[in-house]
């Protein structure tokens, strides 16, 4: 049977209680950083232990894929479909999604201009709000009119943060070891 902890609503805090809360927060923060540092060290040791084997196996697999691709390109016409079953697996060619390419002599901007003139149905025109301009315009007199007619406003939220004064982690690490 699960039990629920009752949440206590904090309504008032004295300066001493705030100092105590900050001290506890800073201590927890330091311990957390210390544990995370140890964890990263141990992960790095495990990575280093297996890195050579992993690298060797990946290199071998890449070499085999190159050989299989050459084989596939040589004998692709003899296959019944787009793939071939081998004893230990299957090789094949997948058809990718269609994509648009251009002649090397032209840039995409030049192609866009040509399409605008000859085939405008294939050119998108998109409208979007220039939010940066509206934010920059917020202090001008005309912004009130924009607010009234377009139902927009510029607001600036305030967020709470807690930042602990951290001691040097190497010192804390040597103390807690």
mmCIF file with all atom_site columns, C-alpha atoms in Angstrom:
data_model
loop_
_atom_site.group_PDB
_atom_site.id
_atom_site.type_symbol
_atom_site.label_atom_id
_atom_site.label_alt_id
_atom_site.label_comp_id
_atom_site.label_asym_id
_atom_site.label_entity_id
_atom_site.label_seq_id
_atom_site.pdbx_PDB_ins_code
_atom_site.Cartn_x
_atom_site.Cartn_y
_atom_site.Cartn_z
_atom_site.occupancy
_atom_site.B_iso_or_equiv
_atom_site.pdbx_formal_charge
_atom_site.auth_seq_id
_atom_site.auth_comp_id
_atom_site.auth_asym_id
_atom_site.auth_atom_id
_atom_site.pdbx_PDB_model_num
ATOM 1   C CA . UNK A 1 1   ? 0.000  0.000   0.000   1.00 0.00 ? 1   UNK A CA 1
ATOM 2   C CA . UNK A 1 2   ? 1.497  3.305   -1.082  1.00 0.00 ? 2   UNK A CA 1
ATOM 3   C CA . UNK A 1 3   ? 1.601  6.206   1.305   1.00 0.00 ? 3   UNK A CA 1
ATOM 4   C CA . UNK A 1 4   ? 1.605  9.825   0.298   1.00 0.00 ? 4   UNK A CA 1
ATOM 5   C CA . UNK A 1 5   ? 3.643  12.514  1.929   1.00 0.00 ? 5   UNK A CA 1
ATOM 6   C CA . UNK A 1 6   ? 1.640  15.555  2.859   1.00 0.00 ? 6   UNK A CA 1
ATOM 7   C CA . UNK A 1 7   ? 2.906  18.703  1.165   1.00 0.00 ? 7   UNK A CA 1
ATOM 8   C CA . UNK A 1 8   ? 3.425  21.580  3.551   1.00 0.00 ? 8   UNK A CA 1
ATOM 9   C CA . UNK A 1 9   ? 2.572  25.028  2.251   1.00 0.00 ? 9   UNK A CA 1
ATOM 10  C CA . UNK A 1 10  ? 5.299  27.491  3.230   1.00 0.00 ? 10  UNK A CA 1
ATOM 11  C CA . UNK A 1 11  ? 3.820  30.925  3.837   1.00 0.00 ? 11  UNK A CA 1
ATOM 12  C CA . UNK A 1 12  ? 6.474  32.837  5.784   1.00 0.00 ? 12  UNK A CA 1
ATOM 13  C CA . UNK A 1 13  ? 10.234 32.411  6.232   1.00 0.00 ? 13  UNK A CA 1
ATOM 14  C CA . UNK A 1 14  ? 12.541 34.355  8.545   1.00 0.00 ? 14  UNK A CA 1
ATOM 15  C CA . UNK A 1 15  ? 16.030 35.507  7.549   1.00 0.00 ? 15  UNK A CA 1
ATOM 16  C CA . UNK A 1 16  ? 17.617 32.858  9.800   1.00 0.00 ? 16  UNK A CA 1
ATOM 17  C CA . UNK A 1 17  ? 15.521 30.130  8.189   1.00 0.00 ? 17  UNK A CA 1
ATOM 18  C CA . UNK A 1 18  ? 16.526 31.387  4.744   1.00 0.00 ? 18  UNK A CA 1
ATOM 19  C CA . UNK A 1 19  ? 20.218 31.322  5.754   1.00 0.00 ? 19  UNK A CA 1
ATOM 20  C CA . UNK A 1 20  ? 19.800 27.768  7.070   1.00 0.00 ? 20  UNK A CA 1
ATOM 21  C CA . UNK A 1 21  ? 18.002 26.704  3.885   1.00 0.00 ? 21  UNK A CA 1
ATOM 22  C CA . UNK A 1 22  ? 20.795 28.214  1.781   1.00 0.00 ? 22  UNK A CA 1
ATOM 23  C CA . UNK A 1 23  ? 23.425 26.403  3.871   1.00 0.00 ? 23  UNK A CA 1
ATOM 24  C CA . UNK A 1 24  ? 21.647 23.072  3.397   1.00 0.00 ? 24  UNK A CA 1
ATOM 25  C CA . UNK A 1 25  ? 21.214 23.791  -0.319  1.00 0.00 ? 25  UNK A CA 1
ATOM 26  C CA . UNK A 1 26  ? 24.923 24.652  -0.723  1.00 0.00 ? 26  UNK A CA 1
ATOM 27  C CA . UNK A 1 27  ? 25.986 21.521  1.174   1.00 0.00 ? 27  UNK A CA 1
ATOM 28  C CA . UNK A 1 28  ? 23.722 19.310  -0.937  1.00 0.00 ? 28  UNK A CA 1
ATOM 29  C CA . UNK A 1 29  ? 24.967 21.027  -4.093  1.00 0.00 ? 29  UNK A CA 1
ATOM 30  C CA . UNK A 1 30  ? 28.609 20.375  -3.148  1.00 0.00 ? 30  UNK A CA 1
ATOM 31  C CA . UNK A 1 31  ? 27.902 16.721  -2.337  1.00 0.00 ? 31  UNK A CA 1
ATOM 32  C CA . UNK A 1 32  ? 25.976 16.320  -5.587  1.00 0.00 ? 32  UNK A CA 1
ATOM 33  C CA . UNK A 1 33  ? 28.870 17.762  -7.621  1.00 0.00 ? 33  UNK A CA 1
ATOM 34  C CA . UNK A 1 34  ? 31.263 15.456  -5.785  1.00 0.00 ? 34  UNK A CA 1
ATOM 35  C CA . UNK A 1 35  ? 29.182 12.360  -6.525  1.00 0.00 ? 35  UNK A CA 1
ATOM 36  C CA . UNK A 1 36  ? 28.737 13.391  -10.164 1.00 0.00 ? 36  UNK A CA 1
ATOM 37  C CA . UNK A 1 37  ? 32.504 13.902  -10.438 1.00 0.00 ? 37  UNK A CA 1
ATOM 38  C CA . UNK A 1 38  ? 33.206 10.422  -9.043  1.00 0.00 ? 38  UNK A CA 1
ATOM 39  C CA . UNK A 1 39  ? 30.584 8.962   -11.359 1.00 0.00 ? 39  UNK A CA 1
ATOM 40  C CA . UNK A 1 40  ? 32.205 10.601  -14.408 1.00 0.00 ? 40  UNK A CA 1
ATOM 41  C CA . UNK A 1 41  ? 35.622 9.286   -13.323 1.00 0.00 ? 41  UNK A CA 1
ATOM 42  C CA . UNK A 1 42  ? 34.308 5.747   -13.067 1.00 0.00 ? 42  UNK A CA 1
ATOM 43  C CA . UNK A 1 43  ? 32.516 6.036   -16.419 1.00 0.00 ? 43  UNK A CA 1
ATOM 44  C CA . UNK A 1 44  ? 35.752 7.231   -17.996 1.00 0.00 ? 44  UNK A CA 1
ATOM 45  C CA . UNK A 1 45  ? 37.630 4.250   -16.537 1.00 0.00 ? 45  UNK A CA 1
ATOM 46  C CA . UNK A 1 46  ? 35.054 1.838   -17.978 1.00 0.00 ? 46  UNK A CA 1
ATOM 47  C CA . UNK A 1 47  ? 35.179 3.621   -21.343 1.00 0.00 ? 47  UNK A CA 1
ATOM 48  C CA . UNK A 1 48  ? 38.979 3.418   -21.412 1.00 0.00 ? 48  UNK A CA 1
ATOM 49  C CA . UNK A 1 49  ? 38.860 -0.282  -20.528 1.00 0.00 ? 49  UNK A CA 1
ATOM 50  C CA . UNK A 1 50  ? 36.752 -1.182  -23.575 1.00 0.00 ? 50  UNK A CA 1
ATOM 51  C CA . UNK A 1 51  ? 37.724 1.586   -26.014 1.00 0.00 ? 51  UNK A CA 1
ATOM 52  C CA . UNK A 1 52  ? 40.391 -0.463  -27.837 1.00 0.00 ? 52  UNK A CA 1
ATOM 53  C CA . UNK A 1 53  ? 38.099 -3.435  -28.455 1.00 0.00 ? 53  UNK A CA 1
ATOM 54  C CA . UNK A 1 54  ? 35.217 -1.225  -29.553 1.00 0.00 ? 54  UNK A CA 1
ATOM 55  C CA . UNK A 1 55  ? 37.414 0.714   -31.977 1.00 0.00 ? 55  UNK A CA 1
ATOM 56  C CA . UNK A 1 56  ? 38.904 -2.471  -33.448 1.00 0.00 ? 56  UNK A CA 1
ATOM 57  C CA . UNK A 1 57  ? 35.475 -4.059  -33.939 1.00 0.00 ? 57  UNK A CA 1
ATOM 58  C CA . UNK A 1 58  ? 33.989 -0.933  -35.542 1.00 0.00 ? 58  UNK A CA 1
ATOM 59  C CA . UNK A 1 59  ? 36.931 -0.663  -37.949 1.00 0.00 ? 59  UNK A CA 1
ATOM 60  C CA . UNK A 1 60  ? 36.512 -4.316  -38.908 1.00 0.00 ? 60  UNK A CA 1
ATOM 61  C CA . UNK A 1 61  ? 32.770 -3.852  -39.448 1.00 0.00 ? 61  UNK A CA 1
ATOM 62  C CA . UNK A 1 62  ? 33.362 -0.781  -41.642 1.00 0.00 ? 62  UNK A CA 1
ATOM 63  C CA . UNK A 1 63  ? 35.802 -2.755  -43.788 1.00 0.00 ? 63  UNK A CA 1
ATOM 64  C CA . UNK A 1 64  ? 33.299 -5.597  -44.195 1.00 0.00 ? 64  UNK A CA 1
ATOM 65  C CA . UNK A 1 65  ? 30.526 -3.174  -45.159 1.00 0.00 ? 65  UNK A CA 1
ATOM 66  C CA . UNK A 1 66  ? 32.755 -1.718  -47.892 1.00 0.00 ? 66  UNK A CA 1
ATOM 67  C CA . UNK A 1 67  ? 33.429 -5.208  -49.275 1.00 0.00 ? 67  UNK A CA 1
ATOM 68  C CA . UNK A 1 68  ? 29.742 -6.141  -49.160 1.00 0.00 ? 68  UNK A CA 1
ATOM 69  C CA . UNK A 1 69  ? 28.770 -2.891  -50.885 1.00 0.00 ? 69  UNK A CA 1
ATOM 70  C CA . UNK A 1 70  ? 31.210 -3.556  -53.738 1.00 0.00 ? 70  UNK A CA 1
ATOM 71  C CA . UNK A 1 71  ? 29.806 -7.085  -54.046 1.00 0.00 ? 71  UNK A CA 1
ATOM 72  C CA . UNK A 1 72  ? 26.269 -5.734  -54.030 1.00 0.00 ? 72  UNK A CA 1
ATOM 73  C CA . UNK A 1 73  ? 27.006 -3.179  -56.734 1.00 0.00 ? 73  UNK A CA 1
ATOM 74  C CA . UNK A 1 74  ? 28.681 -5.833  -58.912 1.00 0.00 ? 74  UNK A CA 1
ATOM 75  C CA . UNK A 1 75  ? 25.881 -8.401  -58.725 1.00 0.00 ? 75  UNK A CA 1
ATOM 76  C CA . UNK A 1 76  ? 22.810 -6.239  -58.074 1.00 0.00 ? 76  UNK A CA 1
ATOM 77  C CA . UNK A 1 77  ? 21.370 -7.048  -61.511 1.00 0.00 ? 77  UNK A CA 1
ATOM 78  C CA . UNK A 1 78  ? 21.366 -10.805 -60.722 1.00 0.00 ? 78  UNK A CA 1
ATOM 79  C CA . UNK A 1 79  ? 19.158 -10.410 -57.645 1.00 0.00 ? 79  UNK A CA 1
ATOM 80  C CA . UNK A 1 80  ? 15.443 -11.109 -57.799 1.00 0.00 ? 80  UNK A CA 1
ATOM 81  C CA . UNK A 1 81  ? 14.601 -8.049  -55.678 1.00 0.00 ? 81  UNK A CA 1
ATOM 82  C CA . UNK A 1 82  ? 16.366 -5.180  -53.965 1.00 0.00 ? 82  UNK A CA 1
ATOM 83  C CA . UNK A 1 83  ? 18.086 -7.405  -51.396 1.00 0.00 ? 83  UNK A CA 1
ATOM 84  C CA . UNK A 1 84  ? 19.998 -10.658 -51.172 1.00 0.00 ? 84  UNK A CA 1
ATOM 85  C CA . UNK A 1 85  ? 19.919 -13.113 -48.282 1.00 0.00 ? 85  UNK A CA 1
ATOM 86  C CA . UNK A 1 86  ? 23.324 -14.454 -47.299 1.00 0.00 ? 86  UNK A CA 1
ATOM 87  C CA . UNK A 1 87  ? 24.031 -17.154 -44.723 1.00 0.00 ? 87  UNK A CA 1
ATOM 88  C CA . UNK A 1 88  ? 24.730 -14.691 -41.883 1.00 0.00 ? 88  UNK A CA 1
ATOM 89  C CA . UNK A 1 89  ? 22.528 -11.781 -42.883 1.00 0.00 ? 89  UNK A CA 1
ATOM 90  C CA . UNK A 1 90  ? 21.004 -9.772  -45.674 1.00 0.00 ? 90  UNK A CA 1
ATOM 91  C CA . UNK A 1 91  ? 22.383 -7.029  -47.916 1.00 0.00 ? 91  UNK A CA 1
ATOM 92  C CA . UNK A 1 92  ? 20.440 -4.728  -50.169 1.00 0.00 ? 92  UNK A CA 1
ATOM 93  C CA . UNK A 1 93  ? 19.694 -1.285  -51.473 1.00 0.00 ? 93  UNK A CA 1
ATOM 94  C CA . UNK A 1 94  ? 17.004 0.946   -50.026 1.00 0.00 ? 94  UNK A CA 1
ATOM 95  C CA . UNK A 1 95  ? 15.306 3.593   -52.084 1.00 0.00 ? 95  UNK A CA 1
ATOM 96  C CA . UNK A 1 96  ? 15.553 6.897   -50.264 1.00 0.00 ? 96  UNK A CA 1
ATOM 97  C CA . UNK A 1 97  ? 13.008 9.684   -50.179 1.00 0.00 ? 97  UNK A CA 1
ATOM 98  C CA . UNK A 1 98  ? 12.830 11.823  -53.301 1.00 0.00 ? 98  UNK A CA 1
ATOM 99  C CA . UNK A 1 99  ? 14.885 14.998  -53.061 1.00 0.00 ? 99  UNK A CA 1
ATOM 100 C CA . UNK A 1 100 ? 15.375 17.987  -55.274 1.00 0.00 ? 100 UNK A CA 1
ATOM 101 C CA . UNK A 1 101 ? 18.803 18.650  -56.759 1.00 0.00 ? 101 UNK A CA 1
ATOM 102 C CA . UNK A 1 102 ? 20.054 21.498  -58.912 1.00 0.00 ? 102 UNK A CA 1
ATOM 103 C CA . UNK A 1 103 ? 22.568 21.915  -61.686 1.00 0.00 ? 103 UNK A CA 1
ATOM 104 C CA . UNK A 1 104 ? 26.028 22.742  -60.354 1.00 0.00 ? 104 UNK A CA 1
ATOM 105 C CA . UNK A 1 105 ? 26.076 25.919  -62.440 1.00 0.00 ? 105 UNK A CA 1
ATOM 106 C CA . UNK A 1 106 ? 23.204 27.454  -60.445 1.00 0.00 ? 106 UNK A CA 1
ATOM 107 C CA . UNK A 1 107 ? 22.700 28.460  -56.835 1.00 0.00 ? 107 UNK A CA 1
ATOM 108 C CA . UNK A 1 108 ? 19.436 27.786  -55.004 1.00 0.00 ? 108 UNK A CA 1
ATOM 109 C CA . UNK A 1 109 ? 18.698 31.518  -55.051 1.00 0.00 ? 109 UNK A CA 1
ATOM 110 C CA . UNK A 1 110 ? 19.072 31.584  -58.837 1.00 0.00 ? 110 UNK A CA 1
ATOM 111 C CA . UNK A 1 111 ? 16.793 28.558  -59.184 1.00 0.00 ? 111 UNK A CA 1
ATOM 112 C CA . UNK A 1 112 ? 14.235 30.280  -56.934 1.00 0.00 ? 112 UNK A CA 1
ATOM 113 C CA . UNK A 1 113 ? 14.286 33.383  -59.123 1.00 0.00 ? 113 UNK A CA 1
ATOM 114 C CA . UNK A 1 114 ? 13.830 31.299  -62.287 1.00 0.00 ? 114 UNK A CA 1
ATOM 115 C CA . UNK A 1 115 ? 10.903 29.445  -60.706 1.00 0.00 ? 115 UNK A CA 1
ATOM 116 C CA . UNK A 1 116 ? 9.329  32.742  -59.561 1.00 0.00 ? 116 UNK A CA 1
ATOM 117 C CA . UNK A 1 117 ? 9.308  33.995  -63.149 1.00 0.00 ? 117 UNK A CA 1
ATOM 118 C CA . UNK A 1 118 ? 8.331  30.831  -65.022 1.00 0.00 ? 118 UNK A CA 1
ATOM 119 C CA . UNK A 1 119 ? 6.483  28.660  -62.476 1.00 0.00 ? 119 UNK A CA 1
ATOM 120 C CA . UNK A 1 120 ? 5.319  30.774  -59.510 1.00 0.00 ? 120 UNK A CA 1
ATOM 121 C CA . UNK A 1 121 ? 3.059  27.985  -58.214 1.00 0.00 ? 121 UNK A CA 1
ATOM 122 C CA . UNK A 1 122 ? 6.195  26.146  -57.066 1.00 0.00 ? 122 UNK A CA 1
ATOM 123 C CA . UNK A 1 123 ? 7.541  28.984  -54.912 1.00 0.00 ? 123 UNK A CA 1
ATOM 124 C CA . UNK A 1 124 ? 6.379  29.423  -51.324 1.00 0.00 ? 124 UNK A CA 1
ATOM 125 C CA . UNK A 1 125 ? 5.685  32.787  -49.818 1.00 0.00 ? 125 UNK A CA 1
ATOM 126 C CA . UNK A 1 126 ? 5.405  32.635  -46.074 1.00 0.00 ? 126 UNK A CA 1
ATOM 127 C CA . UNK A 1 127 ? 4.370  35.374  -43.673 1.00 0.00 ? 127 UNK A CA 1
ATOM 128 C CA . UNK A 1 128 ? 5.489  35.435  -40.091 1.00 0.00 ? 128 UNK A CA 1
ATOM 129 C CA . UNK A 1 129 ? 5.518  37.931  -37.265 1.00 0.00 ? 129 UNK A CA 1
ATOM 130 C CA . UNK A 1 130 ? 8.777  39.814  -36.849 1.00 0.00 ? 130 UNK A CA 1
ATOM 131 C CA . UNK A 1 131 ? 8.842  39.420  -33.067 1.00 0.00 ? 131 UNK A CA 1
ATOM 132 C CA . UNK A 1 132 ? 12.272 40.997  -32.688 1.00 0.00 ? 132 UNK A CA 1
ATOM 133 C CA . UNK A 1 133 ? 11.078 44.177  -34.440 1.00 0.00 ? 133 UNK A CA 1
ATOM 134 C CA . UNK A 1 134 ? 7.953  44.362  -32.269 1.00 0.00 ? 134 UNK A CA 1
ATOM 135 C CA . UNK A 1 135 ? 10.019 43.952  -29.094 1.00 0.00 ? 135 UNK A CA 1
ATOM 136 C CA . UNK A 1 136 ? 12.385 46.694  -30.241 1.00 0.00 ? 136 UNK A CA 1
ATOM 137 C CA . UNK A 1 137 ? 9.374  48.934  -31.075 1.00 0.00 ? 137 UNK A CA 1
ATOM 138 C CA . UNK A 1 138 ? 7.700  48.470  -27.650 1.00 0.00 ? 138 UNK A CA 1
ATOM 139 C CA . UNK A 1 139 ? 8.842  51.837  -26.237 1.00 0.00 ? 139 UNK A CA 1
ATOM 140 C CA . UNK A 1 140 ? 7.673  53.889  -29.221 1.00 0.00 ? 140 UNK A CA 1
ATOM 141 C CA . UNK A 1 141 ? 4.353  55.755  -29.296 1.00 0.00 ? 141 UNK A CA 1
ATOM 142 C CA . UNK A 1 142 ? 2.928  53.670  -32.137 1.00 0.00 ? 142 UNK A CA 1
ATOM 143 C CA . UNK A 1 143 ? 3.114  50.454  -30.130 1.00 0.00 ? 143 UNK A CA 1
ATOM 144 C CA . UNK A 1 144 ? -0.072 51.304  -28.209 1.00 0.00 ? 144 UNK A CA 1
ATOM 145 C CA . UNK A 1 145 ? -1.986 51.229  -31.490 1.00 0.00 ? 145 UNK A CA 1
ATOM 146 C CA . UNK A 1 146 ? -0.500 47.838  -32.356 1.00 0.00 ? 146 UNK A CA 1
ATOM 147 C CA . UNK A 1 147 ? -1.491 46.540  -28.892 1.00 0.00 ? 147 UNK A CA 1
ATOM 148 C CA . UNK A 1 148 ? -5.087 47.689  -29.320 1.00 0.00 ? 148 UNK A CA 1
ATOM 149 C CA . UNK A 1 149 ? -5.611 46.502  -32.889 1.00 0.00 ? 149 UNK A CA 1
ATOM 150 C CA . UNK A 1 150 ? -3.596 43.270  -32.904 1.00 0.00 ? 150 UNK A CA 1
ATOM 151 C CA . UNK A 1 151 ? -3.951 42.099  -29.281 1.00 0.00 ? 151 UNK A CA 1
ATOM 152 C CA . UNK A 1 152 ? -0.224 41.668  -28.654 1.00 0.00 ? 152 UNK A CA 1
ATOM 153 C CA . UNK A 1 153 ? 1.944  42.928  -25.834 1.00 0.00 ? 153 UNK A CA 1
ATOM 154 C CA . UNK A 1 154 ? 5.577  42.685  -24.785 1.00 0.00 ? 154 UNK A CA 1
ATOM 155 C CA . UNK A 1 155 ? 6.056  41.130  -21.361 1.00 0.00 ? 155 UNK A CA 1
ATOM 156 C CA . UNK A 1 156 ? 9.154  40.180  -19.453 1.00 0.00 ? 156 UNK A CA 1
ATOM 157 C CA . UNK A 1 157 ? 8.924  37.310  -17.000 1.00 0.00 ? 157 UNK A CA 1
ATOM 158 C CA . UNK A 1 158 ? 10.959 37.117  -13.834 1.00 0.00 ? 158 UNK A CA 1
ATOM 159 C CA . UNK A 1 159 ? 12.259 33.760  -12.680 1.00 0.00 ? 159 UNK A CA 1
ATOM 160 C CA . UNK A 1 160 ? 13.599 32.767  -9.281  1.00 0.00 ? 160 UNK A CA 1
ATOM 161 C CA . UNK A 1 161 ? 17.037 31.201  -8.980  1.00 0.00 ? 161 UNK A CA 1
ATOM 162 C CA . UNK A 1 162 ? 19.275 29.798  -6.272  1.00 0.00 ? 162 UNK A CA 1
ATOM 163 C CA . UNK A 1 163 ? 23.028 29.883  -6.738  1.00 0.00 ? 163 UNK A CA 1
ATOM 164 C CA . UNK A 1 164 ? 25.250 28.267  -4.139  1.00 0.00 ? 164 UNK A CA 1
ATOM 165 C CA . UNK A 1 165 ? 28.712 29.559  -3.327  1.00 0.00 ? 165 UNK A CA 1
ATOM 166 C CA . UNK A 1 166 ? 30.707 26.499  -4.302  1.00 0.00 ? 166 UNK A CA 1
ATOM 167 C CA . UNK A 1 167 ? 34.015 25.587  -2.814  1.00 0.00 ? 167 UNK A CA 1
ATOM 168 C CA . UNK A 1 168 ? 36.752 24.143  -4.958  1.00 0.00 ? 168 UNK A CA 1
ATOM 169 C CA . UNK A 1 169 ? 35.649 20.622  -5.916  1.00 0.00 ? 169 UNK A CA 1
ATOM 170 C CA . UNK A 1 170 ? 39.161 19.205  -5.872  1.00 0.00 ? 170 UNK A CA 1
ATOM 171 C CA . UNK A 1 171 ? 39.518 20.229  -2.213  1.00 0.00 ? 171 UNK A CA 1
ATOM 172 C CA . UNK A 1 172 ? 36.107 18.788  -1.342  1.00 0.00 ? 172 UNK A CA 1
ATOM 173 C CA . UNK A 1 173 ? 36.930 15.641  -3.300  1.00 0.00 ? 173 UNK A CA 1
ATOM 174 C CA . UNK A 1 174 ? 40.150 15.037  -1.364  1.00 0.00 ? 174 UNK A CA 1
ATOM 175 C CA . UNK A 1 175 ? 38.388 15.638  1.966   1.00 0.00 ? 175 UNK A CA 1
ATOM 176 C CA . UNK A 1 176 ? 35.541 13.186  1.277   1.00 0.00 ? 176 UNK A CA 1
ATOM 177 C CA . UNK A 1 177 ? 37.743 10.392  -0.104  1.00 0.00 ? 177 UNK A CA 1
#
